[in-house]
Each structure stands twice: as structure tokens, then as C-alpha cells.
Amino acid sequence: MKIGILTLPLHSNYGGILQAYALQSVLKKMGHEAWLIKRQENKSLWSSFKKAVKFSFLVQKDSVFSQHYDFINKHISPITLPLNSEKMMRNIAKEFDAFIVGSDQIWREEYYRNWKKNFFLDFTINLPVKRIAYAASFGLDKWGYNQKLTEELAELAAKFNAISVREESAVYLCDKYLGIKAKWVVDPTMLLSTVDYKNLCHSMNNSKNKSNLFVYMLGNGAFREQLVNKVLSLNKNFNPFYINFNKTQQQQINPSIAAWIQSFIDAEYVVTDSFHGCVFSIIFNKPFVAVGNISGGLTRFESLLKLFGLEERLILFGTNISDQQIIAPINWKRVNEILNQKRKEAIEFLHSSFIG
């Protein structure tokens, strides 16, 4: 079956790129021809030129962007040509047997408002295609759409063959506002094994990174630094390695995707404020603590950690940091049993969605 995957545009976000890679890889393993749909904004020629110049400057300043695009070009294939209009979306829809929207925060209200309904597959109306949502996320546990758009989205959602969501709270939102029953599933990155990810790192230097405390933060500030220092005070042998965290006395490092994955492999402990930072800590069985910021939405963290019985690993921004939260052991046998079961359920969901 020829399947089109529609997710958020791939830029420099590690988790965003890897969830698209994982979903495409899983569909290929199932025997499908899976294409990533390259949806993008309709820019004027001048704005496109300015963006290209800016991008060229950024690549010269920091190779992280070129490294990420190298990964995308090598590992996420096939990808359609850029599609920047509703007409182009409708035309390409005729070439596919099925479409999957997801994962990531594709249904978050403030993201890509100009083509929000594309993520509910409005461009496939009147076509005999399968419509599936896999691990779609609203990002928040509150409904953000106005009444008119809610009614339009509910009508589109009713045409789906199957819908699954990434957060437990999204099951409730789908039921109350869209009038549909959704299944709670794990992020696509959790459908691949540690071997799958290690294979992406095979070309790297095999010498183990001497840094064994992996600090992956999307934000900065005193509280995050306080947490890192607390972990270091309780583990005198830790040597930290920072990504995306502008810590004093440390150079901010933005490695390739393979090096980012390798950082989890080498780590003995992880400190993060990232959803996918938590995900990959779980995949590689690395002890971790996560910073949760209420203003940024906690449901992604709470849902993930609840699923694996790891709620105590979440430290709310600005609260007291206890030694016990940091040093408490994790029952990885139980975690891995849950993960294996959820993988089986997710694959079954995908199989049945194409058949039903």
C-alpha cells in the first residue's frame, strides 16, 4: 500500500525528525511504500530568497542544520517535492492509497494555522483512501479551537478509519469535542529498538564519550542549572555533557542526530526538559529526571511517565528538588515489559487500520 505521512515540517528538532523517521521505518518494515509529505508554507520568491540567504549564513555559523538535513536526505526517504498550496495537496492525494497524520503536536491549535485542516486530511475529501492518525498530539490538555473550526474538524475526523493519540488527555479531548473514540498509543520513536538506533550511530567513533551525565535542555535559566548542580553533587563521578543548554563556562554544543543518540547510549544519567529526552532515556534504560514547565504544557510528560510508572521522575519548574527524586532506582524490567506490550499494541493498531 502506498502511504503518505503528514507531520510537522522537519527542521532542527531532534525528536521531530526522529519520530518521522521511526514511523516511516515501521511502515516500511510492514511492507508498505511510505512517503513523507513535504508540506510547507507558500512563500513569495523574495521571502524564499531571504530565507535561503539566512539559512546559508546559519550553516556557515553552525553546522547543526546541515547535519540534520544530511540525516533527513539519507534516512528519511522517499519524500515528496515541496507542496505549498491546497491545489498541490489535492493533486498528490490522488497518488496514494492511505494517509497517516502524526506524530508530534500536529493538532496543537497555534501550530500552522493556515493549513490546520490539512492535518485532518481535508485534501482527501471524496477520495477512496484510508485515513489514519497515529499518536497525534494536541500538546496541551485543554481545547484551543473555536466553535466553528471545532465543528469543521469534527466532520473531518469522522471520516477517519482509525485515530490514535499520544497523550491520555487527548483521548478525552477527541471524545468531547470531536465526537470520536481514540486509542492511546506510544510515540513512534518507541516502536524502534535500541538496535535500530545504534545502527544509525555505526559510523561514529567507537571510543566511549568520557562525559557520562547527559544534559539535554531546550530552555535555560537558574532552576535548570540548579537541578544539574544537584545531580552533580549527589554523583561525584559524573562529567556533564551539554546539548542546547547555554550553561556558564560551557560551550553550547549542537551535534548531529547520530551523536545525539550516542549521547544517550554513553550516558549513565540524563537531565532533560524535553519530551523526547524522556522518551530516549526510557528506550535506552537510562536513569533520568525531567523538568516540567506548567506554562509549556505538562500533559505530554505526565502521560508518558504515567504509562511507565515513572511519575516521580518529573520535577515541576520552580519547586523543591529532593534527593530522592534524583537517586530513586527505576525498575527497568517492568518498564521494558510495558514498552514491549505497547509496541505490540501499536503495530496491531496500524495493521488493523489498513485492513479495516
JSON list of C-alpha atoms in Angstrom, two decimals, residues 30-177:
[
{"chain": "A", "resi": 30, "resn": "MET", "atom": "CA", "xyz": [5.32, -3.76, 7.47]},
{"chain": "A", "resi": 31, "resn": "GLY", "atom": "CA", "xyz": [5.81, -3.91, 3.69]},
{"chain": "A", "resi": 32, "resn": "HIS", "atom": "CA", "xyz": [4.28, -0.58, 2.71]},
{"chain": "A", "resi": 33, "resn": "GLU", "atom": "CA", "xyz": [5.60, 2.12, 0.41]},
{"chain": "A", "resi": 34, "resn": "ALA", "atom": "CA", "xyz": [5.72, 5.04, 2.82]},
{"chain": "A", "resi": 35, "resn": "TRP", "atom": "CA", "xyz": [6.29, 8.62, 1.65]},
{"chain": "A", "resi": 36, "resn": "LEU", "atom": "CA", "xyz": [6.80, 11.69, 3.79]},
{"chain": "A", "resi": 37, "resn": "ILE", "atom": "CA", "xyz": [4.57, 14.51, 2.55]},
{"chain": "A", "resi": 38, "resn": "LYS", "atom": "CA", "xyz": [6.66, 17.68, 2.44]},
{"chain": "A", "resi": 39, "resn": "ARG", "atom": "CA", "xyz": [4.03, 20.31, 3.26]},
{"chain": "A", "resi": 40, "resn": "GLN", "atom": "CA", "xyz": [5.37, 23.85, 3.56]},
{"chain": "A", "resi": 41, "resn": "GLU", "atom": "CA", "xyz": [4.21, 27.45, 3.63]},
{"chain": "A", "resi": 42, "resn": "ASN", "atom": "CA", "xyz": [3.52, 29.28, 0.39]},
{"chain": "A", "resi": 43, "resn": "LYS", "atom": "CA", "xyz": [6.29, 31.87, 0.38]},
{"chain": "A", "resi": 44, "resn": "SER", "atom": "CA", "xyz": [6.93, 34.62, -2.14]},
{"chain": "A", "resi": 45, "resn": "LEU", "atom": "CA", "xyz": [10.04, 34.33, -4.27]},
{"chain": "A", "resi": 46, "resn": "TRP", "atom": "CA", "xyz": [11.65, 37.20, -2.37]},
{"chain": "A", "resi": 47, "resn": "SER", "atom": "CA", "xyz": [10.95, 35.76, 1.08]},
{"chain": "A", "resi": 48, "resn": "SER", "atom": "CA", "xyz": [12.21, 32.37, -0.10]},
{"chain": "A", "resi": 49, "resn": "PHE", "atom": "CA", "xyz": [15.42, 34.03, -1.30]},
{"chain": "A", "resi": 50, "resn": "LYS", "atom": "CA", "xyz": [15.87, 35.83, 2.03]},
{"chain": "A", "resi": 51, "resn": "LYS", "atom": "CA", "xyz": [15.28, 32.58, 3.91]},
{"chain": "A", "resi": 52, "resn": "ALA", "atom": "CA", "xyz": [17.82, 30.80, 1.72]},
{"chain": "A", "resi": 53, "resn": "VAL", "atom": "CA", "xyz": [20.42, 33.50, 2.40]},
{"chain": "A", "resi": 54, "resn": "LYS", "atom": "CA", "xyz": [19.70, 33.35, 6.14]},
{"chain": "A", "resi": 55, "resn": "PHE", "atom": "CA", "xyz": [19.92, 29.56, 6.11]},
{"chain": "A", "resi": 56, "resn": "SER", "atom": "CA", "xyz": [23.23, 29.71, 4.25]},
{"chain": "A", "resi": 57, "resn": "PHE", "atom": "CA", "xyz": [24.59, 32.06, 6.91]},
{"chain": "A", "resi": 58, "resn": "LEU", "atom": "CA", "xyz": [23.40, 29.81, 9.71]},
{"chain": "A", "resi": 59, "resn": "VAL", "atom": "CA", "xyz": [25.01, 26.75, 8.14]},
{"chain": "A", "resi": 60, "resn": "GLN", "atom": "CA", "xyz": [28.33, 28.59, 7.97]},
{"chain": "A", "resi": 61, "resn": "LYS", "atom": "CA", "xyz": [27.94, 29.68, 11.58]},
{"chain": "A", "resi": 62, "resn": "ASP", "atom": "CA", "xyz": [26.76, 26.35, 12.95]},
{"chain": "A", "resi": 63, "resn": "SER", "atom": "CA", "xyz": [26.77, 23.07, 11.03]},
{"chain": "A", "resi": 64, "resn": "VAL", "atom": "CA", "xyz": [23.86, 21.63, 13.04]},
{"chain": "A", "resi": 65, "resn": "PHE", "atom": "CA", "xyz": [21.35, 22.49, 10.30]},
{"chain": "A", "resi": 66, "resn": "SER", "atom": "CA", "xyz": [23.36, 20.93, 7.51]},
{"chain": "A", "resi": 67, "resn": "GLN", "atom": "CA", "xyz": [23.96, 17.85, 9.66]},
{"chain": "A", "resi": 68, "resn": "HIS", "atom": "CA", "xyz": [20.24, 17.46, 10.25]},
{"chain": "A", "resi": 69, "resn": "TYR", "atom": "CA", "xyz": [19.41, 17.85, 6.59]},
{"chain": "A", "resi": 70, "resn": "ASP", "atom": "CA", "xyz": [22.09, 15.31, 5.74]},
{"chain": "A", "resi": 71, "resn": "PHE", "atom": "CA", "xyz": [20.31, 12.86, 8.05]},
{"chain": "A", "resi": 72, "resn": "ILE", "atom": "CA", "xyz": [16.93, 13.63, 6.53]},
{"chain": "A", "resi": 73, "resn": "ASN", "atom": "CA", "xyz": [18.22, 13.22, 2.99]},
{"chain": "A", "resi": 74, "resn": "LYS", "atom": "CA", "xyz": [19.95, 9.93, 3.84]},
{"chain": "A", "resi": 75, "resn": "HIS", "atom": "CA", "xyz": [17.48, 8.23, 6.15]},
{"chain": "A", "resi": 76, "resn": "ILE", "atom": "CA", "xyz": [14.00, 9.67, 5.51]},
{"chain": "A", "resi": 77, "resn": "SER", "atom": "CA", "xyz": [13.12, 8.55, 2.02]},
{"chain": "A", "resi": 78, "resn": "PRO", "atom": "CA", "xyz": [11.14, 8.84, -0.12]},
{"chain": "A", "resi": 79, "resn": "ILE", "atom": "CA", "xyz": [9.92, 12.41, 0.38]},
{"chain": "A", "resi": 80, "resn": "THR", "atom": "CA", "xyz": [7.62, 14.27, -1.98]},
{"chain": "A", "resi": 81, "resn": "LEU", "atom": "CA", "xyz": [8.57, 17.51, -3.66]},
{"chain": "A", "resi": 82, "resn": "PRO", "atom": "CA", "xyz": [7.63, 20.63, -1.61]},
{"chain": "A", "resi": 83, "resn": "LEU", "atom": "CA", "xyz": [3.87, 21.16, -1.58]},
{"chain": "A", "resi": 84, "resn": "ASN", "atom": "CA", "xyz": [2.93, 24.76, -0.80]},
{"chain": "A", "resi": 85, "resn": "SER", "atom": "CA", "xyz": [-0.69, 25.04, -1.89]},
{"chain": "A", "resi": 86, "resn": "GLU", "atom": "CA", "xyz": [-4.04, 23.38, -1.33]},
{"chain": "A", "resi": 87, "resn": "LYS", "atom": "CA", "xyz": [-4.20, 22.55, -5.03]},
{"chain": "A", "resi": 88, "resn": "MET", "atom": "CA", "xyz": [-0.91, 20.69, -4.86]},
{"chain": "A", "resi": 89, "resn": "MET", "atom": "CA", "xyz": [-2.11, 18.76, -1.80]},
{"chain": "A", "resi": 90, "resn": "ARG", "atom": "CA", "xyz": [-5.33, 17.74, -3.56]},
{"chain": "A", "resi": 91, "resn": "ASN", "atom": "CA", "xyz": [-3.45, 16.66, -6.66]},
{"chain": "A", "resi": 92, "resn": "ILE", "atom": "CA", "xyz": [-0.93, 14.49, -4.83]},
{"chain": "A", "resi": 93, "resn": "ALA", "atom": "CA", "xyz": [-3.69, 12.88, -2.74]},
{"chain": "A", "resi": 94, "resn": "LYS", "atom": "CA", "xyz": [-4.80, 11.01, -5.87]},
{"chain": "A", "resi": 95, "resn": "GLU", "atom": "CA", "xyz": [-1.47, 9.15, -5.94]},
{"chain": "A", "resi": 96, "resn": "PHE", "atom": "CA", "xyz": [-1.86, 7.42, -2.55]},
{"chain": "A", "resi": 97, "resn": "ASP", "atom": "CA", "xyz": [-3.89, 4.58, -1.08]},
{"chain": "A", "resi": 98, "resn": "ALA", "atom": "CA", "xyz": [-3.75, 5.86, 2.51]},
{"chain": "A", "resi": 99, "resn": "PHE", "atom": "CA", "xyz": [-2.62, 8.79, 4.64]},
{"chain": "A", "resi": 100, "resn": "ILE", "atom": "CA", "xyz": [-1.32, 8.89, 8.19]},
{"chain": "A", "resi": 101, "resn": "VAL", "atom": "CA", "xyz": [-1.19, 12.13, 10.15]},
{"chain": "A", "resi": 102, "resn": "GLY", "atom": "CA", "xyz": [1.21, 12.18, 13.09]},
{"chain": "A", "resi": 103, "resn": "SER", "atom": "CA", "xyz": [3.01, 12.09, 15.25]},
{"chain": "A", "resi": 104, "resn": "ASP", "atom": "CA", "xyz": [4.13, 15.17, 17.20]},
{"chain": "A", "resi": 105, "resn": "GLN", "atom": "CA", "xyz": [1.92, 18.15, 18.04]},
{"chain": "A", "resi": 106, "resn": "ILE", "atom": "CA", "xyz": [0.14, 18.26, 14.69]},
{"chain": "A", "resi": 107, "resn": "TRP", "atom": "CA", "xyz": [-3.19, 19.14, 16.32]},
{"chain": "A", "resi": 108, "resn": "ARG", "atom": "CA", "xyz": [-1.88, 21.93, 18.54]},
{"chain": "A", "resi": 109, "resn": "GLU", "atom": "CA", "xyz": [-4.07, 24.95, 17.78]},
{"chain": "A", "resi": 110, "resn": "GLU", "atom": "CA", "xyz": [-1.36, 27.58, 17.39]},
{"chain": "A", "resi": 111, "resn": "TYR", "atom": "CA", "xyz": [0.82, 25.49, 15.07]},
{"chain": "A", "resi": 112, "resn": "TYR", "atom": "CA", "xyz": [0.49, 26.03, 11.30]},
{"chain": "A", "resi": 113, "resn": "ARG", "atom": "CA", "xyz": [-2.95, 27.62, 11.48]},
{"chain": "A", "resi": 114, "resn": "ASN", "atom": "CA", "xyz": [-3.08, 28.32, 7.74]},
{"chain": "A", "resi": 115, "resn": "TRP", "atom": "CA", "xyz": [-3.24, 24.62, 6.97]},
{"chain": "A", "resi": 116, "resn": "LYS", "atom": "CA", "xyz": [-4.52, 23.17, 10.20]},
{"chain": "A", "resi": 117, "resn": "LYS", "atom": "CA", "xyz": [-7.28, 21.29, 8.39]},
{"chain": "A", "resi": 118, "resn": "ASN", "atom": "CA", "xyz": [-4.66, 19.53, 6.27]},
{"chain": "A", "resi": 119, "resn": "PHE", "atom": "CA", "xyz": [-3.74, 17.65, 9.45]},
{"chain": "A", "resi": 120, "resn": "PHE", "atom": "CA", "xyz": [-7.31, 16.37, 9.44]},
{"chain": "A", "resi": 121, "resn": "LEU", "atom": "CA", "xyz": [-6.87, 15.34, 5.79]},
{"chain": "A", "resi": 122, "resn": "ASP", "atom": "CA", "xyz": [-9.30, 17.82, 4.26]},
{"chain": "A", "resi": 123, "resn": "PHE", "atom": "CA", "xyz": [-7.46, 17.48, 0.93]},
{"chain": "A", "resi": 124, "resn": "THR", "atom": "CA", "xyz": [-8.55, 13.84, 0.61]},
{"chain": "A", "resi": 125, "resn": "ILE", "atom": "CA", "xyz": [-12.31, 14.54, 0.60]},
{"chain": "A", "resi": 126, "resn": "ASN", "atom": "CA", "xyz": [-14.20, 12.33, -1.89]},
{"chain": "A", "resi": 127, "resn": "LEU", "atom": "CA", "xyz": [-11.17, 10.11, -2.48]},
{"chain": "A", "resi": 128, "resn": "PRO", "atom": "CA", "xyz": [-11.24, 6.34, -1.69]},
{"chain": "A", "resi": 129, "resn": "VAL", "atom": "CA", "xyz": [-8.26, 6.42, 0.67]},
{"chain": "A", "resi": 130, "resn": "LYS", "atom": "CA", "xyz": [-7.63, 5.15, 4.19]},
{"chain": "A", "resi": 131, "resn": "ARG", "atom": "CA", "xyz": [-7.34, 7.93, 6.77]},
{"chain": "A", "resi": 132, "resn": "ILE", "atom": "CA", "xyz": [-5.40, 7.26, 9.95]},
{"chain": "A", "resi": 133, "resn": "ALA", "atom": "CA", "xyz": [-3.99, 9.30, 12.82]},
{"chain": "A", "resi": 134, "resn": "TYR", "atom": "CA", "xyz": [-1.03, 7.81, 14.65]},
{"chain": "A", "resi": 135, "resn": "ALA", "atom": "CA", "xyz": [-0.01, 9.29, 18.02]},
{"chain": "A", "resi": 136, "resn": "ALA", "atom": "CA", "xyz": [-1.40, 12.70, 17.10]},
{"chain": "A", "resi": 137, "resn": "SER", "atom": "CA", "xyz": [-0.92, 15.29, 19.84]},
{"chain": "A", "resi": 138, "resn": "PHE", "atom": "CA", "xyz": [-2.77, 18.45, 20.88]},
{"chain": "A", "resi": 139, "resn": "GLY", "atom": "CA", "xyz": [0.25, 19.39, 23.00]},
{"chain": "A", "resi": 140, "resn": "LEU", "atom": "CA", "xyz": [-1.99, 20.63, 25.81]},
{"chain": "A", "resi": 141, "resn": "ASP", "atom": "CA", "xyz": [-4.80, 19.13, 27.86]},
{"chain": "A", "resi": 142, "resn": "LYS", "atom": "CA", "xyz": [-7.20, 21.99, 27.04]},
{"chain": "A", "resi": 143, "resn": "TRP", "atom": "CA", "xyz": [-9.20, 22.55, 23.86]},
{"chain": "A", "resi": 144, "resn": "GLY", "atom": "CA", "xyz": [-7.98, 25.51, 21.83]},
{"chain": "A", "resi": 145, "resn": "TYR", "atom": "CA", "xyz": [-10.22, 25.67, 18.76]},
{"chain": "A", "resi": 146, "resn": "ASN", "atom": "CA", "xyz": [-13.21, 27.99, 18.34]},
{"chain": "A", "resi": 147, "resn": "GLN", "atom": "CA", "xyz": [-16.67, 26.52, 17.82]},
{"chain": "A", "resi": 148, "resn": "LYS", "atom": "CA", "xyz": [-16.80, 26.95, 14.05]},
{"chain": "A", "resi": 149, "resn": "LEU", "atom": "CA", "xyz": [-13.46, 25.24, 13.46]},
{"chain": "A", "resi": 150, "resn": "THR", "atom": "CA", "xyz": [-14.29, 22.57, 16.02]},
{"chain": "A", "resi": 151, "resn": "GLU", "atom": "CA", "xyz": [-17.39, 21.64, 14.03]},
{"chain": "A", "resi": 152, "resn": "GLU", "atom": "CA", "xyz": [-15.38, 21.50, 10.80]},
{"chain": "A", "resi": 153, "resn": "LEU", "atom": "CA", "xyz": [-12.65, 19.35, 12.37]},
{"chain": "A", "resi": 154, "resn": "ALA", "atom": "CA", "xyz": [-15.24, 17.01, 13.89]},
{"chain": "A", "resi": 155, "resn": "GLU", "atom": "CA", "xyz": [-16.73, 16.46, 10.46]},
{"chain": "A", "resi": 156, "resn": "LEU", "atom": "CA", "xyz": [-13.30, 15.65, 9.03]},
{"chain": "A", "resi": 157, "resn": "ALA", "atom": "CA", "xyz": [-12.34, 13.42, 11.97]},
{"chain": "A", "resi": 158, "resn": "ALA", "atom": "CA", "xyz": [-15.49, 11.36, 11.43]},
{"chain": "A", "resi": 159, "resn": "LYS", "atom": "CA", "xyz": [-14.12, 10.29, 8.05]},
{"chain": "A", "resi": 160, "resn": "PHE", "atom": "CA", "xyz": [-11.00, 8.69, 9.57]},
{"chain": "A", "resi": 161, "resn": "ASN", "atom": "CA", "xyz": [-10.73, 4.90, 9.57]},
{"chain": "A", "resi": 162, "resn": "ALA", "atom": "CA", "xyz": [-8.80, 4.94, 12.84]},
{"chain": "A", "resi": 163, "resn": "ILE", "atom": "CA", "xyz": [-7.48, 7.55, 15.25]},
{"chain": "A", "resi": 164, "resn": "SER", "atom": "CA", "xyz": [-4.81, 7.19, 17.91]},
{"chain": "A", "resi": 165, "resn": "VAL", "atom": "CA", "xyz": [-3.30, 9.88, 20.10]},
{"chain": "A", "resi": 166, "resn": "ARG", "atom": "CA", "xyz": [-0.07, 10.30, 22.03]},
{"chain": "A", "resi": 167, "resn": "GLU", "atom": "CA", "xyz": [-1.44, 11.63, 25.31]},
{"chain": "A", "resi": 168, "resn": "GLU", "atom": "CA", "xyz": [-4.10, 10.17, 27.58]},
{"chain": "A", "resi": 169, "resn": "SER", "atom": "CA", "xyz": [-5.70, 13.62, 27.85]},
{"chain": "A", "resi": 170, "resn": "ALA", "atom": "CA", "xyz": [-6.17, 13.64, 24.07]},
{"chain": "A", "resi": 171, "resn": "VAL", "atom": "CA", "xyz": [-8.49, 10.64, 24.32]},
{"chain": "A", "resi": 172, "resn": "TYR", "atom": "CA", "xyz": [-10.85, 12.82, 26.37]},
{"chain": "A", "resi": 173, "resn": "LEU", "atom": "CA", "xyz": [-10.48, 15.82, 24.02]},
{"chain": "A", "resi": 174, "resn": "CYS", "atom": "CA", "xyz": [-11.29, 13.70, 20.97]},
{"chain": "A", "resi": 175, "resn": "ASP", "atom": "CA", "xyz": [-14.36, 12.26, 22.65]},
{"chain": "A", "resi": 176, "resn": "LYS", "atom": "CA", "xyz": [-15.73, 15.55, 23.99]},
{"chain": "A", "resi": 177, "resn": "TYR", "atom": "CA", "xyz": [-15.01, 17.92, 21.12]}
]
